[in-house]
mmCIF file of C-alpha atoms in Angstrom:
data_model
loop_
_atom_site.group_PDB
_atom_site.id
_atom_site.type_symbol
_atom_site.label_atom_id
_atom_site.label_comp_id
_atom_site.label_asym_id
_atom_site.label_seq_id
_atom_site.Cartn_x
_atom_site.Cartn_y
_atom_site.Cartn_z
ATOM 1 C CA UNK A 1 35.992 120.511 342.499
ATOM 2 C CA UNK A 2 39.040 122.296 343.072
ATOM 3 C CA UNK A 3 39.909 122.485 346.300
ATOM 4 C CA UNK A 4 43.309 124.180 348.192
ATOM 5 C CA UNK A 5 43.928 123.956 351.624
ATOM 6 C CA UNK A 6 46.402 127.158 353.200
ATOM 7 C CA UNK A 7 46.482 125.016 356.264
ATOM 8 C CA UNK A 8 49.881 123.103 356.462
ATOM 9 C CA UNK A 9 47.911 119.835 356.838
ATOM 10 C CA UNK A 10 50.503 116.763 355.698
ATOM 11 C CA UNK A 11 49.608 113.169 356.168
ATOM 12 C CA UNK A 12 45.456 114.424 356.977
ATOM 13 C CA UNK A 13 45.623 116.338 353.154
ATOM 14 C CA UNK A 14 46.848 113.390 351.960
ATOM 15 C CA UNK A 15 44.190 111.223 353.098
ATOM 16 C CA UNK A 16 41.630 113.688 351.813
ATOM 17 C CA UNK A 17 42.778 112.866 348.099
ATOM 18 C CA UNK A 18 42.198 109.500 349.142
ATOM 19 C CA UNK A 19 39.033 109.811 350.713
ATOM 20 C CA UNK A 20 37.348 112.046 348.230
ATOM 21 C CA UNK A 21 38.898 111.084 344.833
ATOM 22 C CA UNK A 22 37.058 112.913 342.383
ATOM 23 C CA UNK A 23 38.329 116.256 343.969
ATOM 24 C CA UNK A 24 41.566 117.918 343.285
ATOM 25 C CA UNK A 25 43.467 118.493 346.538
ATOM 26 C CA UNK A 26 46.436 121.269 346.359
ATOM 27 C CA UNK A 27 48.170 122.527 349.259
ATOM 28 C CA UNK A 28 49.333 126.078 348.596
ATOM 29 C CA UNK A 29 50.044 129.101 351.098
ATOM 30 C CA UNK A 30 47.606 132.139 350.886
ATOM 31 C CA UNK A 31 50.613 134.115 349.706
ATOM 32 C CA UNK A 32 51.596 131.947 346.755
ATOM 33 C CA UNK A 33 48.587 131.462 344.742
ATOM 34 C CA UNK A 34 48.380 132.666 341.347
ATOM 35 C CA UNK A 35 45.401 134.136 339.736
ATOM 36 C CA UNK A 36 44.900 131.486 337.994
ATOM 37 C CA UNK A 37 44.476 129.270 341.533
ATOM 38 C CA UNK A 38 42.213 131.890 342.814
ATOM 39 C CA UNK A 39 40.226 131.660 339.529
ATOM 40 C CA UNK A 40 39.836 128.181 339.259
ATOM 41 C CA UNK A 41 39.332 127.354 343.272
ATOM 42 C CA UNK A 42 35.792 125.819 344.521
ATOM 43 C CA UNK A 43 36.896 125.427 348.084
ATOM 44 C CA UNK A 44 39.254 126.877 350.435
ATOM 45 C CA UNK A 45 40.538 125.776 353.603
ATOM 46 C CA UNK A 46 42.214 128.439 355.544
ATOM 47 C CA UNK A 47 42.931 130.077 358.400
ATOM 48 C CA UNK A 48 44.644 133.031 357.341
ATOM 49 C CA UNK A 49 43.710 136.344 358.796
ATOM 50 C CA UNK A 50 44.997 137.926 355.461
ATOM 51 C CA UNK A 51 41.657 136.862 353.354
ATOM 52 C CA UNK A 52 39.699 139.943 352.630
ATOM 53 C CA UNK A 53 37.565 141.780 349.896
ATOM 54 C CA UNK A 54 40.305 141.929 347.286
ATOM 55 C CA UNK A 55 41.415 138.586 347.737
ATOM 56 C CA UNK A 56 37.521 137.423 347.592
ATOM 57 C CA UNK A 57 36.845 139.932 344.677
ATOM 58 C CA UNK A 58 39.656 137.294 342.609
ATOM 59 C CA UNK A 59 37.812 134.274 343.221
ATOM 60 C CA UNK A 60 35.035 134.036 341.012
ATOM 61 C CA UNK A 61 34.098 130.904 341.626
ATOM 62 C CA UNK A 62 34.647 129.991 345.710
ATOM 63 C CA UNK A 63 31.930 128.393 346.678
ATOM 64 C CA UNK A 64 32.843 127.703 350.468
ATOM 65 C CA UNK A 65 35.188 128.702 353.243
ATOM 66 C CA UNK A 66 35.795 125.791 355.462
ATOM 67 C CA UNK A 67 37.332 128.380 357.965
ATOM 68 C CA UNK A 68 39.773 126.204 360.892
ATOM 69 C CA UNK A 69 39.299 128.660 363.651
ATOM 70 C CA UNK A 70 36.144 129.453 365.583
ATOM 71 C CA UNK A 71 36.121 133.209 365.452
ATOM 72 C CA UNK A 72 35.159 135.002 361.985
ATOM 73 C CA UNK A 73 35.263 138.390 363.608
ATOM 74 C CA UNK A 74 38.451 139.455 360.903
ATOM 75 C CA UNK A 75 36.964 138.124 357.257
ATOM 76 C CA UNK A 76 34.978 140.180 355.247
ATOM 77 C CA UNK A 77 31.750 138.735 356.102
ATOM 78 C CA UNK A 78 29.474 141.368 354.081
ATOM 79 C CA UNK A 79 31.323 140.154 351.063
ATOM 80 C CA UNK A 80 31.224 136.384 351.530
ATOM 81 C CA UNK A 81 27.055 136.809 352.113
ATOM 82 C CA UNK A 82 26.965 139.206 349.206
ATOM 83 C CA UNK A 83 28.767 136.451 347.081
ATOM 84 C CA UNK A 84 26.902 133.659 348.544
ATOM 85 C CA UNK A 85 30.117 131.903 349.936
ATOM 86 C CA UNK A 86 29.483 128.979 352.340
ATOM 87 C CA UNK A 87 31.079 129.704 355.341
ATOM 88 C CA UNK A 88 31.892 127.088 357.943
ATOM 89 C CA UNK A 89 34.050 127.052 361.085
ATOM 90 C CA UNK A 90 35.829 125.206 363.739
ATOM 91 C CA UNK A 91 33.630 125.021 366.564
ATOM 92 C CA UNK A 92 33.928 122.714 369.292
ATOM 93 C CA UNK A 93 37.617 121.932 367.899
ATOM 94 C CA UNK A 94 38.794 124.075 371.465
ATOM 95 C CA UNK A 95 36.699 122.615 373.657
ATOM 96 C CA UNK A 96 39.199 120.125 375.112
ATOM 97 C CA UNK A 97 42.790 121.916 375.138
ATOM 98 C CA UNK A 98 41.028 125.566 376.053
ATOM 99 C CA UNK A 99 38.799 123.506 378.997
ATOM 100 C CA UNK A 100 42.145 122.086 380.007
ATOM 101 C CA UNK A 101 44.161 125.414 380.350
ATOM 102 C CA UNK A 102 41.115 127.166 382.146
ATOM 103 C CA UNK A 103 41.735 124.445 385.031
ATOM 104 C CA UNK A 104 45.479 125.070 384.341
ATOM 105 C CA UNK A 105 45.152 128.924 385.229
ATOM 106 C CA UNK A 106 42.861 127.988 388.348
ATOM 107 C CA UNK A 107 44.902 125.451 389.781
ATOM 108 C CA UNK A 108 47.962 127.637 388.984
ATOM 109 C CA UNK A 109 46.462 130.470 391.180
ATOM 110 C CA UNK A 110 44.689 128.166 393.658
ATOM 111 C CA UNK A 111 47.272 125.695 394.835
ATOM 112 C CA UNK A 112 50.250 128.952 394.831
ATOM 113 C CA UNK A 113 52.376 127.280 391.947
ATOM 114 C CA UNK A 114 54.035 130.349 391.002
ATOM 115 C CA UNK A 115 54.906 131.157 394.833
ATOM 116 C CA UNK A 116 56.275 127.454 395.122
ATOM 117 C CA UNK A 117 58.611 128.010 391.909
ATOM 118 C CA UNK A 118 59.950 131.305 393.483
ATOM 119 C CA UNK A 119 60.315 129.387 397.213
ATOM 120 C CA UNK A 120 62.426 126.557 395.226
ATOM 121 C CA UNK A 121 64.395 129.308 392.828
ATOM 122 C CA UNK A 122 65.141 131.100 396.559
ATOM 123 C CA UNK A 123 66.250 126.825 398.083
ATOM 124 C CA UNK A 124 63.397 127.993 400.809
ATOM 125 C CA UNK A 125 61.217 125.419 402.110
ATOM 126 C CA UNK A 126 58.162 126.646 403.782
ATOM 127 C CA UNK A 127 54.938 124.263 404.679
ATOM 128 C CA UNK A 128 52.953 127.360 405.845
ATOM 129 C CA UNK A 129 51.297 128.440 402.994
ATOM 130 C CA UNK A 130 47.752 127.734 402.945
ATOM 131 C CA UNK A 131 45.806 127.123 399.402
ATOM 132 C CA UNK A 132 42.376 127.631 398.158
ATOM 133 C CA UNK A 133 39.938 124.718 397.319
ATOM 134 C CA UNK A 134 37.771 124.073 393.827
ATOM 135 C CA UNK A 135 35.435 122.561 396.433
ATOM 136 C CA UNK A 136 32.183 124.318 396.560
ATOM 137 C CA UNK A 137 33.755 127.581 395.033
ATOM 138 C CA UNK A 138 31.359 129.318 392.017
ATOM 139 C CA UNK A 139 32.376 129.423 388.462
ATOM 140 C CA UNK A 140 30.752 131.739 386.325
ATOM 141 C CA UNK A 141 30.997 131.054 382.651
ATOM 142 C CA UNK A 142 30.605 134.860 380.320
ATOM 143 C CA UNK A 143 29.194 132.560 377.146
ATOM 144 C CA UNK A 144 27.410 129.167 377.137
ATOM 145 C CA UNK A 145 28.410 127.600 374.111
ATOM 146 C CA UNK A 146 30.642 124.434 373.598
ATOM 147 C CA UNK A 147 33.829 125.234 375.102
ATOM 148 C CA UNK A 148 31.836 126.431 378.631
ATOM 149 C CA UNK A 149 29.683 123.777 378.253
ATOM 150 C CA UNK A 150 32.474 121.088 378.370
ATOM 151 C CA UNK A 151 34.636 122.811 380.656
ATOM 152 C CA UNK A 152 31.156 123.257 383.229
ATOM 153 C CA UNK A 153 31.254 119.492 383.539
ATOM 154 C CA UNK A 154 34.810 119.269 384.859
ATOM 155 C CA UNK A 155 34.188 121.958 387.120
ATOM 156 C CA UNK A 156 30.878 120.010 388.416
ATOM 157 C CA UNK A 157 33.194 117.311 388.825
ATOM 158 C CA UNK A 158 35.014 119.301 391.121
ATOM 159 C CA UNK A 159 31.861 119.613 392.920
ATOM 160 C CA UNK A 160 32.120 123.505 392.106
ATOM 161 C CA UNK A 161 28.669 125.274 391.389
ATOM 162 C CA UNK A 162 28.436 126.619 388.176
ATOM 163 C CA UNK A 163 26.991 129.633 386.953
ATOM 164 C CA UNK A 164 26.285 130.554 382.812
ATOM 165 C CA UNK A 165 25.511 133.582 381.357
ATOM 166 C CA UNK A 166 23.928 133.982 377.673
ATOM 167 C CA UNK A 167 22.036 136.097 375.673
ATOM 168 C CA UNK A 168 18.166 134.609 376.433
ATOM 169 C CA UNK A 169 18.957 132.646 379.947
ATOM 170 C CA UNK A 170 18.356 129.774 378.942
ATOM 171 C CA UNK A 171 18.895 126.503 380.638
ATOM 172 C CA UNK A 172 21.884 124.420 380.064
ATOM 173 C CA UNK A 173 23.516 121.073 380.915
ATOM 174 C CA UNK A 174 26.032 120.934 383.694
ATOM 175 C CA UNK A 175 25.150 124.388 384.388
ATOM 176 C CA UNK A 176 23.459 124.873 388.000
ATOM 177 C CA UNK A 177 21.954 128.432 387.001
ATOM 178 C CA UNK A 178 22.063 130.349 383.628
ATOM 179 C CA UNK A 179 21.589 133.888 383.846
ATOM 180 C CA UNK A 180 20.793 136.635 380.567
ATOM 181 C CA UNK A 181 23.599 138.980 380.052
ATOM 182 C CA UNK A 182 21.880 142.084 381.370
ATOM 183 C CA UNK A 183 21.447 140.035 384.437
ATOM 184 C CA UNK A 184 25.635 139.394 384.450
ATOM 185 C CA UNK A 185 26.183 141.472 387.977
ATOM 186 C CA UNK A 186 24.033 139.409 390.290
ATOM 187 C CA UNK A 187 26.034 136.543 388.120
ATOM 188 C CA UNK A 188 29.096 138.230 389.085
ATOM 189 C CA UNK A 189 28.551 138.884 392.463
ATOM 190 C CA UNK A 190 28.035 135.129 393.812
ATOM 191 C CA UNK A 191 31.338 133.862 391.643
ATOM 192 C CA UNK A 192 34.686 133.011 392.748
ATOM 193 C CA UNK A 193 35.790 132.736 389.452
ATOM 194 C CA UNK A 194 34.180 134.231 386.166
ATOM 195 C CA UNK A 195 35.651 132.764 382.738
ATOM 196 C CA UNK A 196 34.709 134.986 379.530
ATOM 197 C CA UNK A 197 34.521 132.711 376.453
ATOM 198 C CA UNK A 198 32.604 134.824 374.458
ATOM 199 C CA UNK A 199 33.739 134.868 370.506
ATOM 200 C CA UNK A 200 33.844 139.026 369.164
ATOM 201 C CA UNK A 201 30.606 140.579 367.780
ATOM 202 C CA UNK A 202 29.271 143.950 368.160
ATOM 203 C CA UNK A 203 27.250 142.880 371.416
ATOM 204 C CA UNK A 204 30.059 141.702 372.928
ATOM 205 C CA UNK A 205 33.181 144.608 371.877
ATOM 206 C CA UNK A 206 33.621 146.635 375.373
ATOM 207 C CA UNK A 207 30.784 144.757 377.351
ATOM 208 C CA UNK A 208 32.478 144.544 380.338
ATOM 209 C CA UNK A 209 32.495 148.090 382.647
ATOM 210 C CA UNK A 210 34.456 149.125 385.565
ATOM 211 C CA UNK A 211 30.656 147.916 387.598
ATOM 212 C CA UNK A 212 31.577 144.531 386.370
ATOM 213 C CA UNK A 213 34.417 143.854 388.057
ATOM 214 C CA UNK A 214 33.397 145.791 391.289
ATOM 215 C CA UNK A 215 30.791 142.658 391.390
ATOM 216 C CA UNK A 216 33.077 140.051 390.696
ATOM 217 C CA UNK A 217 34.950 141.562 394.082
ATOM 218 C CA UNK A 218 38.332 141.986 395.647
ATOM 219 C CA UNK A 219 38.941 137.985 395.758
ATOM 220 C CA UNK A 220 37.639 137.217 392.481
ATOM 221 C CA UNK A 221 39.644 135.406 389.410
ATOM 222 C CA UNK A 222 38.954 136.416 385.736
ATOM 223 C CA UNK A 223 40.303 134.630 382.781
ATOM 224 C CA UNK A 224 39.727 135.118 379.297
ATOM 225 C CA UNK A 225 40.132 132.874 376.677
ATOM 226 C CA UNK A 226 37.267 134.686 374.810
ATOM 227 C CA UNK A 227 38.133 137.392 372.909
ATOM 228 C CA UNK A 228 40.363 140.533 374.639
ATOM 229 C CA UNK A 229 37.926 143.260 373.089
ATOM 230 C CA UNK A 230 34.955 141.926 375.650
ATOM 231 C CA UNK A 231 37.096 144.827 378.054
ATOM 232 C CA UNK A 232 38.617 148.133 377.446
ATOM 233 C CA UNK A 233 42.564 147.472 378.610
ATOM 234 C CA UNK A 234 42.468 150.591 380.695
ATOM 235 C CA UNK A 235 39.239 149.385 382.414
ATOM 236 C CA UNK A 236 40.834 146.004 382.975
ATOM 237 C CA UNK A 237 44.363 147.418 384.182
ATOM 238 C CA UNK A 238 42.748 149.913 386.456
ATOM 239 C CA UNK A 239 40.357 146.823 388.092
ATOM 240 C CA UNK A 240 43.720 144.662 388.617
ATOM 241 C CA UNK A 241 45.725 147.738 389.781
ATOM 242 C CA UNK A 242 43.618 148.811 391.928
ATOM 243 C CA UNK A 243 42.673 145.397 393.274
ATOM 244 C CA UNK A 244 39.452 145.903 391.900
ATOM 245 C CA UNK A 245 39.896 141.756 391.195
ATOM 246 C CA UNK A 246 42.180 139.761 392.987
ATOM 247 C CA UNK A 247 43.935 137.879 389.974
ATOM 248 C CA UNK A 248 43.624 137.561 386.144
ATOM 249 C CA UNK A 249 44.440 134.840 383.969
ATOM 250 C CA UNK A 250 44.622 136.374 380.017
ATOM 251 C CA UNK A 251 45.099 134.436 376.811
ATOM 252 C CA UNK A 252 43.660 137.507 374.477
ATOM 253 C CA UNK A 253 43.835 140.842 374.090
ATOM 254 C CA UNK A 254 42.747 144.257 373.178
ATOM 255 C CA UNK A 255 45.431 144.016 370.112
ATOM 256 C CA UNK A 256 47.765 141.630 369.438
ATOM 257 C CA UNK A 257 50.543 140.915 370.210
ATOM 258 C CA UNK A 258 51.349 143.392 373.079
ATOM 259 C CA UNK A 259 53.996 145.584 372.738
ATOM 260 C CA UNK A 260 57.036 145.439 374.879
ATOM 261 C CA UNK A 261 56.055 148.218 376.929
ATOM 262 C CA UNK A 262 52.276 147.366 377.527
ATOM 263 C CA UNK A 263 51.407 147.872 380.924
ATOM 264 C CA UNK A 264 50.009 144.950 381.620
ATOM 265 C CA UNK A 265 53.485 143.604 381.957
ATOM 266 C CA UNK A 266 54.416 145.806 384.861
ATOM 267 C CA UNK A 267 51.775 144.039 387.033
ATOM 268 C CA UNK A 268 51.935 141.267 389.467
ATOM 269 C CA UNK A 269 48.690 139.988 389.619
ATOM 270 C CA UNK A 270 48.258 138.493 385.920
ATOM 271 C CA UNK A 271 49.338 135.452 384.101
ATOM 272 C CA UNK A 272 49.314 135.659 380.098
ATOM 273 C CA UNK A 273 49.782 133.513 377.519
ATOM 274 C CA UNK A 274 49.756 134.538 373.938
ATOM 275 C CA UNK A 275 46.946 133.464 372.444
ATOM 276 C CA UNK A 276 47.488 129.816 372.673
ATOM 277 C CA UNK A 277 44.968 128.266 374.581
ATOM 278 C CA UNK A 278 43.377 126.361 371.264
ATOM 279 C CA UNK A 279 46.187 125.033 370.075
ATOM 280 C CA UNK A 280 46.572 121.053 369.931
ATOM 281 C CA UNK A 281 48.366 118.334 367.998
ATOM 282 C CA UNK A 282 44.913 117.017 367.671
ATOM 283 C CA UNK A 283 43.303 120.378 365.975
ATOM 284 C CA UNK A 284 43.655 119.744 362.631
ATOM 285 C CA UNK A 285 42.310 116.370 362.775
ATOM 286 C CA UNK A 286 39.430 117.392 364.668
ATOM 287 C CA UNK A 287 38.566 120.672 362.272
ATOM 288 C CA UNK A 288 39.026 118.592 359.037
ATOM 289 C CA UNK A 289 36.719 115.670 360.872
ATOM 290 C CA UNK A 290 33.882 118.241 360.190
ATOM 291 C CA UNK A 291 34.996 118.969 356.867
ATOM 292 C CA UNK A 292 35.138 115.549 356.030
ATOM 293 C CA UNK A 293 31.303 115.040 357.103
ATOM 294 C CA UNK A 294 30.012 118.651 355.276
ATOM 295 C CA UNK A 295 31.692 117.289 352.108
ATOM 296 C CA UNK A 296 29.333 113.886 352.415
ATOM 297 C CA UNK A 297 26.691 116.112 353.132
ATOM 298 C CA UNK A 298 27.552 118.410 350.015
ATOM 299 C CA UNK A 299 27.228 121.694 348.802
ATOM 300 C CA UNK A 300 24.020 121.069 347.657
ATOM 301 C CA UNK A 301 22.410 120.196 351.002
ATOM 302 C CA UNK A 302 24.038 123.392 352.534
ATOM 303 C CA UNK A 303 21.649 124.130 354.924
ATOM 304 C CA UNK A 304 22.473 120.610 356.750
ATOM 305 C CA UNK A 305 26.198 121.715 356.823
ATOM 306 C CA UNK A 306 27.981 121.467 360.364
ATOM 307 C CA UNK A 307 29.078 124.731 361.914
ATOM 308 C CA UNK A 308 27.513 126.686 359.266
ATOM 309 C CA UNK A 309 28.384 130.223 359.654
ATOM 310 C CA UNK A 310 25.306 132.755 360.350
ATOM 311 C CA UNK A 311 26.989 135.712 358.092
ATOM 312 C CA UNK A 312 24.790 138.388 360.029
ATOM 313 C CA UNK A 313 25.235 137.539 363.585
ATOM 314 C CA UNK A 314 29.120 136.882 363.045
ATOM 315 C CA UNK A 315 28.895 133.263 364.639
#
């Protein structure tokens, strides 16, 4: 099969060719294949938000996307299930690095870092100011799925309770409680801190109202590494400017990237990063480990495939 990776992948694409032999390997941007490469291609590996129906509509015979990001939300997934294109994603690939900056924002806010940096920019030395704890605080996790799920046991570790919220209630390891998602304000209203990792579908676009974070509280964190369209900006921006919420911690957003003149630059109460938090040396390793083991399952055992995409729920 011909197979072309858009992912920049180096020393890993070259142990592919190794690894799998009877395949032909190319590496070749999105932007620089020829018809002919879109013609002849079995399988791509991509992440490039720039795939959609006219790009599909030249590449008659793709048989699967082996997609190295998580969220699916921006390919034309009505075309890919009307041409019967496998689509897999990456999963589980964030669980460690986006776990790891979750406790990063926390601890950040918690233990004052950002007032320490200013104290040492302003040669001050002060020993009276007085941090929070992880101990026994309440973590409430929007989404149950890998990433919560791995970042619920460090936060048990911390001897934190922990809180879940998903779409039936269903139980969960490391997760004390698990509530359903119409269920979210008595969820909210017990937390300390509420994380949204939820990935974007049409459940989850603007589920978060003004009555959300009036049951979070006036002390309560919220960071999202989820997706930014889980909140209407305004709504968000009028909960943190009003002190709605104490503190936010944002990786995503309503549309990206922010413009210079967003407001959400003009307040003092949030911490952003741009859209970073699953970024790793170790991500393309990890993504192409479950490529590796869907191309010994094979195409032809499909329905065994790791991370197979459901086209119609979008996850």
């Amino acid at each position: 099969m011909n197979i072309i990776s858009n992912v920049k992948l180096g020393e890993i694409l070259e142990e592919l060719k190794a690894q799998f032999p009877e395949h032909a390997f190319r590496s070749i941007a999105l932007k620089d294949m020829t018809e002919e490469d879109k013609a002849s291609m079995d399988i791509l590996i991509s992440h490039d938000g720039q795939i959609d129906e006219a790009f599909l509509l030249q590449c008659p015979n793709l048989k699967w996307i082996a997609w190295y990001a998580a969220g699916v939300n921006k390919l034309p997934l009505a075309t890919i299930k009307e041409k019967n294109i496998i689509l897999t994603n990456a999963r589980g690939v964030h669980k460690v690095q986006i776990s790891e900056y979750i406790f990063s924002y926390i601890m950040t806010d918690y233990k004052n870092v950002l007032e320490y940096y200013k104290l040492q920019q302003d040669k001050g030395f002060k020993t009276d100011i007085r941090h929070k704890e992880l101990f026994e605080q309440t973590i409430c996790f929007i989404g149950t799925g890998e990433i919560p799920s791995y970042a619920a046991r460090i936060a048990q570790a911390f001897n934190m309770k922990v809180i879940g919220i998903n779409t039936a209630g269903q139980d969960k390891a490391y997760f004390d409680e698990v509530y359903i998602i119409d269920e979210r304000l008595s969820a909210f209203e017990q937390s300390d801190i509420i994380v949204n990792v939820l990935p974007e579908t049409e459940s989850t676009i603007d589920l978060l109202k003004h009555e959300d974070f009036q049951a979070m509280g006036s002390d309560a964190l919220f960071i999202n590494v989820g997706r930014g369209t889980v909140v209407k900006e305004d709504i968000l921006i009028q909960a943190l400017t009003d002190k709605v919420i104490r503190f936010a911690c944002l990786d995503v957003f309503y549309n990206e990237p922010l413009e210079a003149n967003h407001p959400l630059y003009r307040l003092d109460n949030v911490i952003m990063t741009p859209h970073i938090t699953g970024l790793s040396t170790h991500y393309n390793q990890r993504a192409t480990n479950i490529f590796v083991d869907n191309m010994n399952i094979g195409i032809d055992n499909k329905h065994n495939f790791k991370n197979l995409v459901d086209l119609d729920k979008g996850y």
